[in-house]
Amino acid sequence: LTFTMAFLSLPVARNSVWESVFAIPFERAIKYHRLLGGLAWMLATAHMVLWQAKWLKEGNLWNNVVLRVDNLIIWPDKFHWDNWTIPIAEAAWLLLSATVLIAVCSRRSNYELFLYSHI
């Protein structure tokens, strides 16, 4: 996932060094950007679903998905100190999903919405 996100912005830079190095025109580089974006979304989704399946099997899905301070008092053995990252990661996934949905559905019909969702 980190690999795909790192290279996601390389193909979309106009008149960049990367166009000269790889001899790929901007129009063809956009295809790689779309491919890497879809791959990043699929990897993030698979990662999130697998972790949630693990938590469901262990019986602590709700404790990991929703961050609550009183979980420390009620279930100290089920609460992880790094749990604050999970709601942030899920919010980031929702934003990424919205961006992918806008890119797929309304890129040609409403370009401004597509552009602002990418910025």
XYZ file of C-alpha atoms in Angstrom:
119
model
C 0.000 0.000 0.000
C 2.781 2.431 0.848
C 4.516 1.583 -2.428
C 1.443 2.360 -4.514
C 0.683 5.583 -2.624
C 4.304 6.733 -2.998
C 4.230 6.388 -6.781
C 0.648 7.590 -7.244
C 1.525 11.237 -7.853
C 4.492 10.650 -10.154
C 2.544 10.087 -13.393
C 0.319 13.166 -13.056
C 3.004 15.856 -12.912
C 2.981 17.680 -16.254
C 6.339 18.333 -17.913
C 8.200 16.568 -15.148
C 11.505 14.761 -15.186
C 9.630 11.470 -15.005
C 8.098 12.011 -18.437
C 11.576 12.381 -19.939
C 13.143 9.540 -17.956
C 10.487 6.968 -18.823
C 9.579 8.522 -22.205
C 5.886 8.316 -21.397
C 3.629 11.171 -22.508
C 1.265 12.756 -19.994
C -1.835 11.190 -21.579
C -0.419 7.689 -21.133
C 0.887 8.456 -17.645
C -2.678 9.170 -16.487
C -3.525 5.511 -17.132
C -0.792 4.510 -14.678
C -2.139 7.007 -12.155
C -5.611 5.491 -12.435
C -4.193 1.968 -12.181
C -2.128 2.803 -9.093
C -5.072 4.647 -7.518
C -7.369 1.659 -7.986
C -4.703 -0.698 -6.678
C -4.123 1.503 -3.604
C -7.858 1.565 -2.886
C -8.176 -2.218 -3.270
C -5.178 -2.873 -1.014
C -6.456 -0.459 1.649
C -9.917 -2.038 1.506
C -8.530 -5.582 1.761
C -6.292 -4.541 4.658
C -9.199 -2.963 6.522
C -11.580 -5.880 5.895
C -9.035 -8.460 7.046
C -8.341 -6.586 10.281
C -12.059 -6.174 10.959
C -12.614 -9.894 10.341
C -9.845 -10.669 12.862
C -11.411 -8.360 15.437
C -14.853 -9.849 14.817
C -13.426 -13.327 15.399
C -11.779 -12.156 18.641
C -14.980 -10.431 19.767
C -13.582 -6.916 20.083
C -14.578 -5.342 16.773
C -16.662 -2.612 18.401
C -13.860 -1.664 20.812
C -11.400 -1.247 17.961
C -13.659 0.556 15.502
C -15.132 3.124 17.898
C -12.775 5.094 20.111
C -14.248 5.648 23.564
C -12.424 6.833 26.669
C -14.565 4.725 29.006
C -13.231 1.574 27.308
C -10.122 1.992 29.460
C -12.206 1.626 32.601
C -14.646 -1.067 31.486
C -12.385 -3.313 29.368
C -8.735 -2.476 30.066
C -7.580 -5.802 28.574
C -9.347 -5.214 25.222
C -8.293 -1.602 24.688
C -5.035 -0.869 22.886
C -3.171 2.380 23.454
C -2.613 2.833 19.730
C -6.320 2.471 19.056
C -6.709 6.164 18.192
C -5.219 5.399 14.775
C -8.051 3.091 13.737
C -10.878 5.689 13.524
C -8.511 8.061 11.718
C -7.548 5.341 9.231
C -11.188 4.476 8.623
C -12.041 8.147 8.034
C -9.138 8.336 5.569
C -10.496 5.237 3.815
C -13.920 6.870 3.551
C -12.346 9.960 1.973
C -10.331 7.782 -0.417
C -13.492 5.856 -1.329
C -15.359 9.093 -2.004
C -12.509 10.296 -4.214
C -12.477 7.029 -6.172
C -16.266 7.142 -6.546
C -16.187 10.738 -7.792
C -13.329 9.916 -10.170
C -15.150 6.926 -11.646
C -18.659 8.404 -11.830
C -18.356 12.108 -12.521
C -14.913 12.840 -13.948
C -16.208 13.675 -17.411
C -19.593 15.110 -16.491
C -18.518 17.312 -13.564
C -14.805 18.013 -13.881
C -14.709 20.676 -11.162
C -16.022 18.240 -8.555
C -13.440 15.705 -9.713
C -10.649 18.287 -9.541
C -11.568 19.591 -6.086
C -11.896 16.078 -4.676
C -8.325 15.359 -5.786
C -6.806 18.484 -4.271
